[in-house]
Amino acid sequence: EEESSGHDEL
Amino acid sequence: MNVFRLAGDMTHLLSIIVLLLKINATRSCRGISLKTQELYAVVFVCRYLDLFTNFISLYNTVMKIIFLVSTFTIIYWMRFHKVIRVTYDREQDTFRYQFLVLPCLVLALLLNNEFTAMEVLWTFSIYLEAVAILPQLVLLQRTNNIDNLTGNYVFLLGSYRALYILNWVYRFMTEKHYRQYLVWISGIVQTIIYIDFFYYYIKSWRNNEKLSLPA
């Protein structure tokens, strides 16, 4: 599993 | 999506609605910093480039488009609308863009998760957002008569990142691989910048007085 990039936030 | 994230997004959205309403209803952008609005436009454009490359959700896409369109609408009104543009406090809104943009750009080139154009621009947008409110706060300090809507706008805008911090804490505890140190530090800096404003905003609200910031 990859590290969450946080790019799903605004 | 957790409740803190949703509350943060809704607060952010509400801040922009308040600003659109204020300008449209009063036909005046008095007390609003065009510099801050233009910095936000840069922030949104750099961060939302992934609109073209990566679909996350309908919610995500719609919100990004709302933030982009509303910010450019405000800039258009302040620069070109024949009634509104004359109400802009041009002489007071003197903060220099380069003092914020250049350090953030250098920092994004040095400190990022991946050295690609998209990632560096995304990181730049995170750093720039943290400080983009400064021209607005300086302008508020120079404005003797801060109207309620302008005060509410800045309060909501500041609250949004504070709610995001709670969202990050929640995600850190619930998601295994959620590590975003650069974003967390930027978000904390962004919230700290508002603390002085929050203090005077809450004080004026509790005492039922008009908001004013000491010079």
mmCIF file of C-alpha atoms in Angstrom:
data_model
loop_
_atom_site.group_PDB
_atom_site.id
_atom_site.type_symbol
_atom_site.label_atom_id
_atom_site.label_comp_id
_atom_site.label_asym_id
_atom_site.label_seq_id
_atom_site.Cartn_x
_atom_site.Cartn_y
_atom_site.Cartn_z
ATOM 1 C CA GLU A 1 0.000 0.000 0.000
ATOM 2 C CA GLU A 2 1.290 3.431 -0.916
ATOM 3 C CA GLU A 3 1.551 6.441 1.329
ATOM 4 C CA SER A 4 -1.545 8.611 1.012
ATOM 5 C CA SER A 5 -0.644 11.716 -0.978
ATOM 6 C CA GLY A 6 -3.312 13.936 0.515
ATOM 7 C CA HIS A 7 -4.218 15.051 -3.003
ATOM 8 C CA ASP A 8 -7.781 14.006 -2.392
ATOM 9 C CA GLU A 9 -8.209 17.166 -0.299
ATOM 10 C CA LEU A 10 -9.131 20.629 -1.506
ATOM 11 C CA MET B 1 -14.524 11.743 4.199
ATOM 12 C CA ASN B 2 -14.771 12.549 7.892
ATOM 13 C CA VAL B 3 -16.891 15.178 9.606
ATOM 14 C CA PHE B 4 -13.956 17.570 10.206
ATOM 15 C CA ARG B 5 -12.997 17.559 6.552
ATOM 16 C CA LEU B 6 -16.597 18.192 5.476
ATOM 17 C CA ALA B 7 -17.005 20.962 8.063
ATOM 18 C CA GLY B 8 -13.743 22.511 6.822
ATOM 19 C CA ASP B 9 -14.821 22.399 3.205
ATOM 20 C CA MET B 10 -18.240 23.844 4.024
ATOM 21 C CA THR B 11 -16.640 26.660 6.042
ATOM 22 C CA HIS B 12 -14.338 27.401 3.109
ATOM 23 C CA LEU B 13 -17.282 27.396 0.713
ATOM 24 C CA LEU B 14 -19.323 29.593 3.049
ATOM 25 C CA SER B 15 -16.479 32.127 3.312
ATOM 26 C CA ILE B 16 -16.498 32.534 -0.458
ATOM 27 C CA ILE B 17 -20.302 32.793 -0.568
ATOM 28 C CA VAL B 18 -20.158 35.521 2.103
ATOM 29 C CA LEU B 19 -17.579 37.407 0.050
ATOM 30 C CA LEU B 20 -19.562 37.080 -3.197
ATOM 31 C CA LEU B 21 -22.701 38.234 -1.381
ATOM 32 C CA LYS B 22 -20.987 41.188 0.227
ATOM 33 C CA ILE B 23 -19.550 42.460 -3.019
ATOM 34 C CA ASN B 24 -22.649 41.780 -5.067
ATOM 35 C CA ALA B 25 -25.216 43.111 -2.584
ATOM 36 C CA THR B 26 -23.337 46.235 -1.533
ATOM 37 C CA ARG B 27 -21.747 46.820 -4.961
ATOM 38 C CA SER B 28 -18.590 47.469 -3.010
ATOM 39 C CA CYS B 29 -15.356 45.618 -2.364
ATOM 40 C CA ARG B 30 -14.239 48.009 0.345
ATOM 41 C CA GLY B 31 -11.872 46.322 2.790
ATOM 42 C CA ILE B 32 -11.172 43.389 0.468
ATOM 43 C CA SER B 33 -7.606 42.788 -0.686
ATOM 44 C CA LEU B 34 -7.281 42.111 -4.404
ATOM 45 C CA LYS B 35 -3.756 40.857 -3.719
ATOM 46 C CA THR B 36 -5.060 38.116 -1.448
ATOM 47 C CA GLN B 37 -7.709 37.154 -4.010
ATOM 48 C CA GLU B 38 -5.114 36.962 -6.760
ATOM 49 C CA LEU B 39 -2.826 34.875 -4.577
ATOM 50 C CA TYR B 40 -5.736 32.483 -3.983
ATOM 51 C CA ALA B 41 -6.285 32.297 -7.732
ATOM 52 C CA VAL B 42 -2.626 31.224 -8.104
ATOM 53 C CA VAL B 43 -3.080 28.721 -5.261
ATOM 54 C CA PHE B 44 -6.165 27.147 -6.841
ATOM 55 C CA VAL B 45 -4.727 27.031 -10.366
ATOM 56 C CA CYS B 46 -1.493 25.368 -9.179
ATOM 57 C CA ARG B 47 -3.253 22.907 -6.877
ATOM 58 C CA TYR B 48 -6.127 21.939 -9.140
ATOM 59 C CA LEU B 49 -4.087 21.087 -12.240
ATOM 60 C CA ASP B 50 -5.043 17.502 -11.458
ATOM 61 C CA LEU B 51 -8.561 18.323 -12.657
ATOM 62 C CA PHE B 52 -7.151 17.384 -16.058
ATOM 63 C CA THR B 53 -5.205 14.300 -15.012
ATOM 64 C CA ASN B 54 -6.897 12.613 -12.073
ATOM 65 C CA PHE B 55 -10.562 12.100 -11.207
ATOM 66 C CA ILE B 56 -11.097 11.730 -7.460
ATOM 67 C CA SER B 57 -14.845 12.193 -7.013
ATOM 68 C CA LEU B 58 -17.689 14.304 -8.320
ATOM 69 C CA TYR B 59 -17.684 16.219 -5.021
ATOM 70 C CA ASN B 60 -13.971 16.949 -5.401
ATOM 71 C CA THR B 61 -14.291 18.105 -9.005
ATOM 72 C CA VAL B 62 -17.342 20.304 -8.360
ATOM 73 C CA MET B 63 -15.755 21.984 -5.325
ATOM 74 C CA LYS B 64 -12.547 22.701 -7.222
ATOM 75 C CA ILE B 65 -14.473 24.283 -10.073
ATOM 76 C CA ILE B 66 -16.537 26.374 -7.621
ATOM 77 C CA PHE B 67 -13.377 27.677 -5.910
ATOM 78 C CA LEU B 68 -11.751 28.533 -9.237
ATOM 79 C CA VAL B 69 -14.785 30.214 -10.804
ATOM 80 C CA SER B 70 -15.733 32.185 -7.676
ATOM 81 C CA THR B 71 -12.201 33.488 -7.132
ATOM 82 C CA PHE B 72 -11.849 34.588 -10.745
ATOM 83 C CA THR B 73 -15.301 36.209 -10.565
ATOM 84 C CA ILE B 74 -14.239 38.252 -7.525
ATOM 85 C CA ILE B 75 -11.007 39.305 -9.256
ATOM 86 C CA TYR B 76 -12.954 40.267 -12.385
ATOM 87 C CA TRP B 77 -15.392 42.381 -10.356
ATOM 88 C CA MET B 78 -12.600 44.122 -8.418
ATOM 89 C CA ARG B 79 -10.567 44.887 -11.528
ATOM 90 C CA PHE B 80 -13.160 45.554 -14.224
ATOM 91 C CA HIS B 81 -16.719 45.991 -12.910
ATOM 92 C CA LYS B 82 -17.533 49.640 -13.517
ATOM 93 C CA VAL B 83 -19.214 50.233 -10.137
ATOM 94 C CA ILE B 84 -17.269 47.829 -7.931
ATOM 95 C CA ARG B 85 -13.751 48.644 -9.125
ATOM 96 C CA VAL B 86 -13.963 52.259 -7.885
ATOM 97 C CA THR B 87 -14.605 50.977 -4.329
ATOM 98 C CA TYR B 88 -11.334 49.032 -4.226
ATOM 99 C CA ASP B 89 -8.870 50.361 -1.614
ATOM 100 C CA ARG B 90 -6.035 50.512 -4.120
ATOM 101 C CA GLU B 91 -3.798 52.840 -2.125
ATOM 102 C CA GLN B 92 -4.085 50.765 1.044
ATOM 103 C CA ASP B 93 -3.618 47.342 -0.537
ATOM 104 C CA THR B 94 0.109 47.659 -1.048
ATOM 105 C CA PHE B 95 1.510 44.312 0.036
ATOM 106 C CA ARG B 96 4.057 43.031 -2.491
ATOM 107 C CA TYR B 97 3.334 39.701 -4.125
ATOM 108 C CA GLN B 98 6.978 38.788 -4.580
ATOM 109 C CA PHE B 99 7.617 38.722 -0.817
ATOM 110 C CA LEU B 100 5.237 35.791 -0.572
ATOM 111 C CA VAL B 101 5.474 34.124 -3.981
ATOM 112 C CA LEU B 102 9.253 33.859 -4.284
ATOM 113 C CA PRO B 103 10.025 32.309 -0.881
ATOM 114 C CA CYS B 104 7.163 29.814 -1.364
ATOM 115 C CA LEU B 105 8.457 28.877 -4.804
ATOM 116 C CA VAL B 106 12.014 28.336 -3.537
ATOM 117 C CA LEU B 107 10.707 26.334 -0.580
ATOM 118 C CA ALA B 108 8.559 24.170 -2.878
ATOM 119 C CA LEU B 109 11.579 23.462 -5.095
ATOM 120 C CA LEU B 110 13.623 22.423 -2.061
ATOM 121 C CA LEU B 111 11.005 20.720 0.106
ATOM 122 C CA ASN B 112 8.584 18.446 -1.725
ATOM 123 C CA ASN B 113 7.565 14.824 -1.832
ATOM 124 C CA GLU B 114 8.554 14.300 -5.446
ATOM 125 C CA PHE B 115 10.527 16.472 -7.851
ATOM 126 C CA THR B 116 8.020 16.654 -10.696
ATOM 127 C CA ALA B 117 6.335 19.778 -12.113
ATOM 128 C CA MET B 118 2.893 18.764 -10.851
ATOM 129 C CA GLU B 119 4.106 17.895 -7.368
ATOM 130 C CA VAL B 120 6.277 21.019 -6.993
ATOM 131 C CA LEU B 121 3.357 23.238 -8.093
ATOM 132 C CA TRP B 122 1.033 21.410 -5.712
ATOM 133 C CA THR B 123 3.483 21.904 -2.842
ATOM 134 C CA PHE B 124 3.962 25.564 -3.846
ATOM 135 C CA SER B 125 0.174 26.016 -3.594
ATOM 136 C CA ILE B 126 0.195 24.568 -0.074
ATOM 137 C CA TYR B 127 2.940 26.992 1.059
ATOM 138 C CA LEU B 128 1.408 29.980 -0.708
ATOM 139 C CA GLU B 129 -2.033 29.320 0.745
ATOM 140 C CA ALA B 130 -0.556 29.435 4.244
ATOM 141 C CA VAL B 131 0.496 33.077 3.800
ATOM 142 C CA ALA B 132 -1.936 34.359 1.146
ATOM 143 C CA ILE B 133 -4.166 35.993 3.784
ATOM 144 C CA LEU B 134 -1.409 38.416 4.886
ATOM 145 C CA PRO B 135 -2.288 41.239 2.429
ATOM 146 C CA GLN B 136 -5.920 40.951 3.590
ATOM 147 C CA LEU B 137 -4.962 41.133 7.266
ATOM 148 C CA VAL B 138 -2.719 44.140 6.624
ATOM 149 C CA LEU B 139 -5.562 45.862 4.766
ATOM 150 C CA LEU B 140 -8.002 45.132 7.615
ATOM 151 C CA GLN B 141 -5.593 46.715 10.076
ATOM 152 C CA ARG B 142 -5.541 49.847 7.949
ATOM 153 C CA THR B 143 -9.326 49.936 7.564
ATOM 154 C CA ASN B 144 -10.996 51.836 10.396
ATOM 155 C CA ASN B 145 -14.465 50.561 9.644
ATOM 156 C CA ILE B 146 -14.506 46.811 9.039
ATOM 157 C CA ASP B 147 -18.000 45.771 7.955
ATOM 158 C CA ASN B 148 -19.570 42.637 9.421
ATOM 159 C CA LEU B 149 -19.456 40.605 6.229
ATOM 160 C CA THR B 150 -15.748 41.252 5.700
ATOM 161 C CA GLY B 151 -15.061 40.220 9.307
ATOM 162 C CA ASN B 152 -17.163 37.078 8.868
ATOM 163 C CA TYR B 153 -15.417 36.277 5.595
ATOM 164 C CA VAL B 154 -11.960 36.334 7.190
ATOM 165 C CA PHE B 155 -13.187 34.422 10.249
ATOM 166 C CA LEU B 156 -14.677 31.613 8.117
ATOM 167 C CA LEU B 157 -11.588 31.488 5.918
ATOM 168 C CA GLY B 158 -9.370 31.114 8.982
ATOM 169 C CA SER B 159 -11.624 28.504 10.585
ATOM 170 C CA TYR B 160 -11.502 26.272 7.539
ATOM 171 C CA ARG B 161 -7.817 25.376 7.911
ATOM 172 C CA ALA B 162 -8.192 24.913 11.660
ATOM 173 C CA LEU B 163 -10.910 22.322 10.912
ATOM 174 C CA TYR B 164 -8.577 20.700 8.395
ATOM 175 C CA ILE B 165 -6.025 20.225 11.186
ATOM 176 C CA LEU B 166 -8.622 18.180 13.093
ATOM 177 C CA ASN B 167 -9.270 16.252 9.864
ATOM 178 C CA TRP B 168 -5.534 15.486 9.575
ATOM 179 C CA VAL B 169 -5.389 14.301 13.184
ATOM 180 C CA TYR B 170 -8.379 12.048 12.485
ATOM 181 C CA ARG B 171 -6.864 10.682 9.266
ATOM 182 C CA PHE B 172 -3.510 10.166 10.962
ATOM 183 C CA MET B 173 -5.206 7.962 13.536
ATOM 184 C CA THR B 174 -7.526 6.093 11.178
ATOM 185 C CA GLU B 175 -5.507 5.726 7.949
ATOM 186 C CA LYS B 176 -2.431 3.581 7.999
ATOM 187 C CA HIS B 177 -0.270 5.468 5.527
ATOM 188 C CA TYR B 178 -1.402 9.028 5.964
ATOM 189 C CA ARG B 179 1.804 11.078 6.459
ATOM 190 C CA GLN B 180 1.769 14.657 5.241
ATOM 191 C CA TYR B 181 4.277 16.626 7.295
ATOM 192 C CA LEU B 182 4.727 19.514 4.836
ATOM 193 C CA VAL B 183 0.970 20.029 4.611
ATOM 194 C CA TRP B 184 0.478 19.756 8.368
ATOM 195 C CA ILE B 185 3.178 22.304 9.175
ATOM 196 C CA SER B 186 1.823 24.686 6.510
ATOM 197 C CA GLY B 187 -1.711 24.303 7.851
ATOM 198 C CA ILE B 188 -0.563 25.032 11.380
ATOM 199 C CA VAL B 189 1.346 28.136 10.201
ATOM 200 C CA GLN B 190 -1.749 29.210 8.240
ATOM 201 C CA THR B 191 -3.939 28.921 11.339
ATOM 202 C CA ILE B 192 -1.424 30.660 13.621
ATOM 203 C CA ILE B 193 -1.428 33.676 11.279
ATOM 204 C CA TYR B 194 -5.126 34.144 12.100
ATOM 205 C CA ILE B 195 -4.849 33.869 15.881
ATOM 206 C CA ASP B 196 -4.585 37.622 16.445
ATOM 207 C CA PHE B 197 -7.577 38.205 14.177
ATOM 208 C CA PHE B 198 -9.599 35.464 15.910
ATOM 209 C CA TYR B 199 -8.915 37.102 19.264
ATOM 210 C CA TYR B 200 -10.277 40.502 18.219
ATOM 211 C CA TYR B 201 -13.140 38.972 16.218
ATOM 212 C CA ILE B 202 -14.405 36.939 19.206
ATOM 213 C CA LYS B 203 -13.845 39.838 21.581
ATOM 214 C CA SER B 204 -15.903 42.210 19.443
ATOM 215 C CA TRP B 205 -18.614 39.561 19.045
ATOM 216 C CA ARG B 206 -18.846 38.910 22.795
ATOM 217 C CA ASN B 207 -18.920 42.601 23.644
ATOM 218 C CA ASN B 208 -21.328 43.297 20.804
ATOM 219 C CA GLU B 209 -18.978 45.908 19.408
ATOM 220 C CA LYS B 210 -17.794 46.696 15.920
ATOM 221 C CA LEU B 211 -14.658 44.813 14.919
ATOM 222 C CA SER B 212 -11.456 46.814 14.698
ATOM 223 C CA LEU B 213 -7.858 45.649 14.720
ATOM 224 C CA PRO B 214 -5.260 47.670 16.608
ATOM 225 C CA ALA B 215 -2.564 49.076 14.320
#
